[in-house]
Amino acid sequence: MTLPSDSAAPSRVFGITPSAEKRVSVHVITGFLGAGKTTVISRWLAEKPRHERWAIVVNEFGQIGIDHAAWAGSEVMIQEVAGGCICCLQNMPLQLALGAITSRGDIDRLIIEPTGLGHPTQIIETLQAPHWQAYLALAATVCVLDARMLSDARVRAHETFMAQVAVADALLFSKADVLTASERATAEAYASGLVEPKAMVAFVGPEHSGIEALKMAPRAPRQQRRSLLHRPLAALSVADSESAAETRAQAAAHAKVPPYHYHEAAQGHFIGGWILPADWLFRHDDLLTELMSWRDAERVKGVFHTDKGWVFFNATAVDLAVRSSEYRSDNRVEVISAADTDWAAREQCLLACLAEASTAQPAHHHEQ
């Protein structure tokens, strides 16, 4: 049996039977690293209509998923795709996640949060593929943007940044509560200067989440462009895709038994992370001091068990968020940096923050 071709809608997609009773409204929420996508989505979850059932597909750039911990305890279906970008047209984990969500039949709205370094055009093309049209309805695409990034010419000229803005129906400038008047003016000038004006431009923060963007009608269907280097979906079999996905999942689960560490280079960045047992207790104040010293990286995000409770930590060069966490399955942290780092030294500094009662062992290392 082969996967559905682009010319016909299948009755079964990727070995999962979708429900055609209603189409799921799908929103792609884009934004560069540190733009505040996870915070915006968290505020939407707090305001979502009670009669709607939501699902989220979250894509972590690294191998250790952190964002799903931010939504622990919420009544939402979360599908995590870690270990790379879901932008490829043939990304099997994304296709399987879509199949799992559409098969439920009770999901009203799906939010897809790609990695901050992900190119959104290919995701939109995947959602527009003919075999998904009976089950998915592409709704408004939203780009979350930290207005302070506009002062960095490297960011404004970055191909992915420009692509994220270009595909968006709505542009939300995050962290409105900390923006200066000058930064707001720069953001407004940037939005008004776009070749294709956005249907919605807003500043969002604690007082305004911008959830109304989800009610907007999307622009006319985007034209699909595909490289000839892409292998047609019909060339892959369901058995092959499921087997490959299962093999990858089993390998990942085996490799990431805590204590676990990995680091790798991808898309011009250096990524590393740790998963540590839940009963390893950190000294809260010493841990935060250590993590603050890591802010030379582009992003540090993690969840920790401390002597003052479980905490969620998220920091960039310009932002810091520390709050309590409902996620308590393990300690985990991931670092994304523009420059390579001494991962062994970082690990030793991290372990030095453990409370004396905790028994720390060196993490199992996996280097790519």
XYZ file of C-alpha atoms in Angstrom:
368
model
C 0.000 0.000 0.000
C 1.377 3.414 -0.891
C 0.828 6.787 0.653
C -1.803 8.968 -1.001
C -0.677 10.810 -4.093
C -1.430 14.478 -4.620
C -4.192 13.607 -7.065
C -6.621 11.846 -4.730
C -7.849 12.132 -1.176
C -7.343 8.847 0.665
C -9.639 7.072 3.087
C -6.623 6.282 5.252
C -3.670 8.599 5.750
C -0.353 7.212 6.988
C -2.001 4.172 8.512
C -4.359 6.290 10.658
C -8.031 6.744 9.870
C -8.884 10.463 9.976
C -12.374 11.693 10.738
C -14.072 13.582 7.941
C -16.951 14.735 10.159
C -15.396 18.189 10.453
C -12.279 19.935 9.268
C -9.791 21.104 11.875
C -8.841 24.788 11.678
C -5.042 24.968 11.518
C -2.893 27.951 12.459
C 0.858 28.129 11.912
C 2.447 30.353 14.576
C 5.867 31.475 13.389
C 8.502 33.690 14.945
C 12.261 33.918 15.321
C 14.154 32.457 18.285
C 13.128 34.257 21.461
C 10.184 36.069 19.875
C 7.784 34.825 22.544
C 5.661 32.278 20.636
C 5.281 29.915 23.588
C 4.173 32.748 25.882
C 1.605 33.983 23.366
C 0.185 30.474 22.910
C 0.044 30.010 26.690
C -2.080 33.155 26.978
C -4.355 31.913 24.212
C -4.855 28.632 26.051
C -5.963 30.578 29.120
C -8.536 32.456 27.014
C -9.695 29.764 24.606
C -13.458 29.188 24.333
C -14.567 26.406 26.660
C -16.510 24.647 23.927
C -13.425 24.295 21.696
C -10.946 21.432 21.902
C -7.426 22.390 20.836
C -4.316 20.514 19.820
C -0.754 21.782 19.504
C 2.099 20.451 17.395
C 5.303 21.906 18.799
C 8.628 21.530 17.028
C 11.805 21.841 19.070
C 15.000 22.641 17.189
C 17.027 20.451 19.507
C 16.473 16.865 20.588
C 15.137 17.641 24.064
C 11.588 18.976 24.076
C 10.988 21.827 26.532
C 7.983 23.777 25.251
C 5.447 21.045 26.031
C 6.365 21.463 29.699
C 5.021 25.017 29.542
C 1.542 23.626 28.869
C 1.587 20.757 31.369
C -1.764 20.509 33.102
C -3.721 22.226 30.312
C -6.604 20.409 28.658
C -5.025 20.303 25.233
C -3.643 17.543 23.030
C 0.092 18.088 22.544
C 2.105 16.416 19.799
C 5.821 17.067 20.114
C 8.240 16.801 17.199
C 11.772 17.237 18.533
C 15.181 16.752 16.983
C 14.990 18.908 13.890
C 12.843 21.126 11.718
C 9.376 20.041 10.568
C 9.574 22.252 7.502
C 10.481 19.457 5.091
C 7.561 18.444 2.905
C 8.268 14.798 3.663
C 8.755 15.065 7.406
C 7.146 11.860 8.617
C 6.773 12.893 12.300
C 4.701 15.914 11.225
C 2.566 13.845 8.883
C 1.990 11.226 11.582
C 1.136 13.935 14.135
C -1.456 15.366 11.749
C -2.877 11.884 11.248
C -3.152 11.277 14.995
C -4.921 14.610 15.537
C -7.396 14.266 12.666
C -8.226 10.687 13.672
C -9.691 11.836 17.003
C -12.621 13.623 15.437
C -13.074 15.984 18.404
C -10.353 18.590 17.735
C -11.651 22.008 16.652
C -8.407 23.965 16.348
C -4.775 22.999 15.767
C -1.835 25.285 16.444
C 1.496 24.396 14.870
C 4.538 26.053 16.449
C 7.647 25.464 14.318
C 11.128 26.050 15.646
C 12.276 29.658 15.553
C 14.722 28.731 12.799
C 12.084 26.956 10.716
C 10.995 28.124 7.273
C 7.171 28.173 7.353
C 6.414 27.991 3.627
C 6.972 24.253 3.394
C 4.694 23.617 6.386
C 1.904 25.577 4.727
C 2.422 23.614 1.523
C 2.135 20.375 3.488
C -1.158 21.541 4.991
C -2.427 22.418 1.514
C -1.641 18.993 0.066
C -4.767 17.490 -1.510
C -4.816 14.455 0.773
C -5.320 16.705 3.834
C -8.069 18.917 2.425
C -10.950 16.769 3.712
C -9.581 17.000 7.245
C -7.667 20.277 7.662
C -8.677 23.868 6.943
C -5.736 26.262 6.774
C -6.677 29.289 8.890
C -4.808 32.499 9.714
C -1.027 32.274 9.973
C 0.463 34.403 12.764
C 3.994 35.744 13.111
C 5.138 36.693 16.617
C 7.910 39.275 16.566
C 9.938 40.907 19.332
C 10.136 44.538 18.201
C 13.556 44.884 19.822
C 14.940 42.453 17.237
C 14.289 45.015 14.517
C 17.322 46.977 15.679
C 19.555 44.051 14.662
C 20.303 44.283 10.942
C 21.408 40.635 10.914
C 17.983 39.504 12.073
C 16.087 41.717 9.614
C 18.214 40.380 6.754
C 17.899 36.730 7.824
C 16.101 34.693 5.157
C 14.022 32.743 7.674
C 12.982 35.900 9.537
C 11.822 37.507 6.304
C 9.968 34.349 5.265
C 8.166 34.145 8.614
C 6.913 37.708 8.247
C 6.030 37.264 4.581
C 3.658 34.314 5.052
C 1.831 35.782 8.043
C -1.736 37.056 7.920
C -1.290 38.688 11.334
C 1.792 40.273 12.865
C 1.930 40.334 16.671
C 4.641 42.367 18.381
C 5.231 40.591 21.686
C 6.334 41.826 25.125
C 4.418 45.064 24.726
C 4.784 45.769 28.430
C 8.561 46.267 28.147
C 8.786 48.125 24.821
C 9.839 51.766 24.798
C 7.990 54.386 22.780
C 10.852 54.372 20.297
C 10.687 50.593 19.886
C 6.943 50.754 19.334
C 7.415 53.441 16.693
C 10.056 51.327 14.944
C 7.693 48.344 14.948
C 4.817 50.370 13.530
C 7.054 51.789 10.803
C 8.298 48.315 9.952
C 4.759 46.929 9.665
C 3.507 49.840 7.569
C 6.503 49.514 5.259
C 5.863 45.883 4.326
C 5.198 45.324 0.634
C 2.124 43.257 1.477
C 0.226 44.853 4.403
C -0.982 42.540 7.148
C -4.669 42.129 7.913
C -3.848 42.549 11.588
C -0.936 44.220 13.393
C -1.033 44.370 17.191
C 1.116 44.702 20.285
C 0.561 41.823 22.708
C 1.510 41.218 26.305
C -0.056 40.488 29.700
C -2.995 42.819 29.019
C -3.719 41.746 25.431
C -3.060 38.282 24.028
C -4.041 38.894 20.401
C -6.253 35.800 20.382
C -8.594 37.541 17.953
C -6.019 36.759 15.244
C -7.329 33.186 15.277
C -10.717 34.413 14.071
C -9.299 36.076 10.971
C -9.876 34.628 7.540
C -6.632 33.552 5.869
C -5.449 35.088 2.658
C -6.138 33.357 -0.650
C -4.496 29.908 -0.902
C -0.757 30.175 -1.376
C 0.761 28.867 -4.536
C 2.533 25.580 -3.988
C 6.150 25.374 -5.121
C 8.096 22.181 -4.892
C 11.673 21.412 -5.692
C 12.301 18.636 -8.174
C 14.677 17.241 -5.589
C 11.726 16.279 -3.404
C 10.723 12.665 -3.772
C 6.953 12.274 -4.383
C 5.036 11.168 -1.317
C 3.543 8.266 -3.274
C 7.002 6.735 -3.523
C 6.992 5.943 0.197
C 4.921 3.146 1.684
C 2.905 3.381 4.866
C 4.779 0.423 6.302
C 8.107 2.076 5.512
C 7.107 5.388 7.113
C 5.662 3.778 10.234
C 8.620 1.440 10.607
C 11.127 4.262 10.229
C 9.260 6.463 12.694
C 8.989 3.639 15.217
C 12.680 2.820 14.884
C 13.641 6.457 15.433
C 11.317 6.726 18.424
C 12.674 3.560 20.029
C 16.266 4.675 19.485
C 15.549 8.116 20.907
C 13.760 6.711 23.940
C 16.648 4.346 24.649
C 19.315 7.004 24.153
C 17.601 9.602 26.333
C 17.260 7.612 29.539
C 18.379 10.145 32.156
C 20.969 11.244 32.968
C 21.443 12.121 29.302
C 23.348 14.769 27.347
C 23.757 15.529 23.664
C 25.198 18.297 21.558
C 25.313 18.875 17.831
C 25.660 21.519 15.131
C 22.693 22.293 12.880
C 21.694 25.136 10.562
C 24.635 27.280 11.603
C 23.925 26.926 15.335
C 25.202 24.781 18.178
C 22.613 22.968 20.293
C 23.047 20.971 23.460
C 20.884 19.723 26.274
C 20.482 17.534 29.324
C 17.728 15.325 30.748
C 18.258 14.454 34.411
C 16.205 12.320 36.833
C 13.250 13.993 38.500
C 14.571 13.227 41.980
C 17.764 15.206 41.379
C 17.182 18.338 43.449
C 18.878 21.642 42.576
C 19.654 24.536 44.892
C 17.285 27.141 43.516
C 19.350 30.299 43.960
C 22.646 28.745 42.835
C 20.942 27.215 39.802
C 19.444 30.511 38.667
C 22.781 32.250 39.119
C 24.442 29.607 36.944
C 21.747 29.709 34.254
C 21.930 33.493 34.153
C 25.618 33.160 33.258
C 24.575 31.121 30.201
C 22.761 34.050 28.612
C 25.567 34.508 26.122
C 23.620 31.836 24.228
C 20.700 32.768 21.980
C 18.268 30.798 24.117
C 18.322 28.763 27.331
C 15.114 26.972 28.254
C 14.493 24.333 30.876
C 12.479 22.834 33.724
C 14.090 22.045 37.086
C 13.273 20.443 40.421
C 14.648 22.803 43.073
C 14.543 23.140 46.839
C 11.948 25.880 46.261
C 9.743 23.797 43.964
C 9.635 23.028 40.264
C 10.535 25.994 38.047
C 10.343 26.777 34.348
C 13.277 28.870 33.048
C 13.374 30.659 29.688
C 16.035 33.219 28.787
C 17.459 35.009 25.782
C 19.985 37.831 25.657
C 17.221 40.367 26.322
C 14.481 38.440 28.143
C 14.122 36.324 31.241
C 11.150 34.338 32.544
C 11.151 32.180 35.680
C 7.940 30.693 37.035
C 6.537 27.600 38.695
C 6.028 24.512 36.532
C 3.402 21.780 36.451
C 5.783 19.567 34.482
C 7.521 17.192 36.882
C 8.615 14.169 34.875
C 12.323 15.057 34.828
C 14.822 17.903 34.907
C 15.659 19.126 31.410
C 17.389 22.055 29.763
C 18.408 22.944 26.228
C 20.789 25.605 24.938
C 20.933 27.111 21.443
C 24.051 29.147 20.687
C 25.562 30.889 17.682
C 29.028 29.830 18.842
C 30.301 26.467 20.002
C 30.733 26.025 23.739
C 32.508 23.843 26.250
C 29.651 21.449 26.961
C 31.624 19.430 29.510
C 32.352 22.575 31.515
C 28.696 23.640 31.396
C 27.667 20.209 32.628
C 30.040 20.366 35.577
C 28.744 23.808 36.528
C 25.158 22.564 36.238
C 25.815 19.510 38.422
C 27.595 21.681 40.957
C 24.203 23.271 41.680
C 22.711 20.000 42.918
C 21.707 19.775 46.553
C 23.962 17.566 48.621
C 21.211 14.963 49.053
C 21.132 14.344 45.306
C 23.403 11.709 43.819
C 24.800 13.143 40.617
C 26.306 10.923 37.990
C 27.857 12.137 34.756
C 25.259 12.271 31.995
C 25.357 9.673 29.229
C 26.826 11.590 26.319
C 25.654 11.503 22.748
C 27.637 13.638 20.314
C 26.717 14.318 16.694
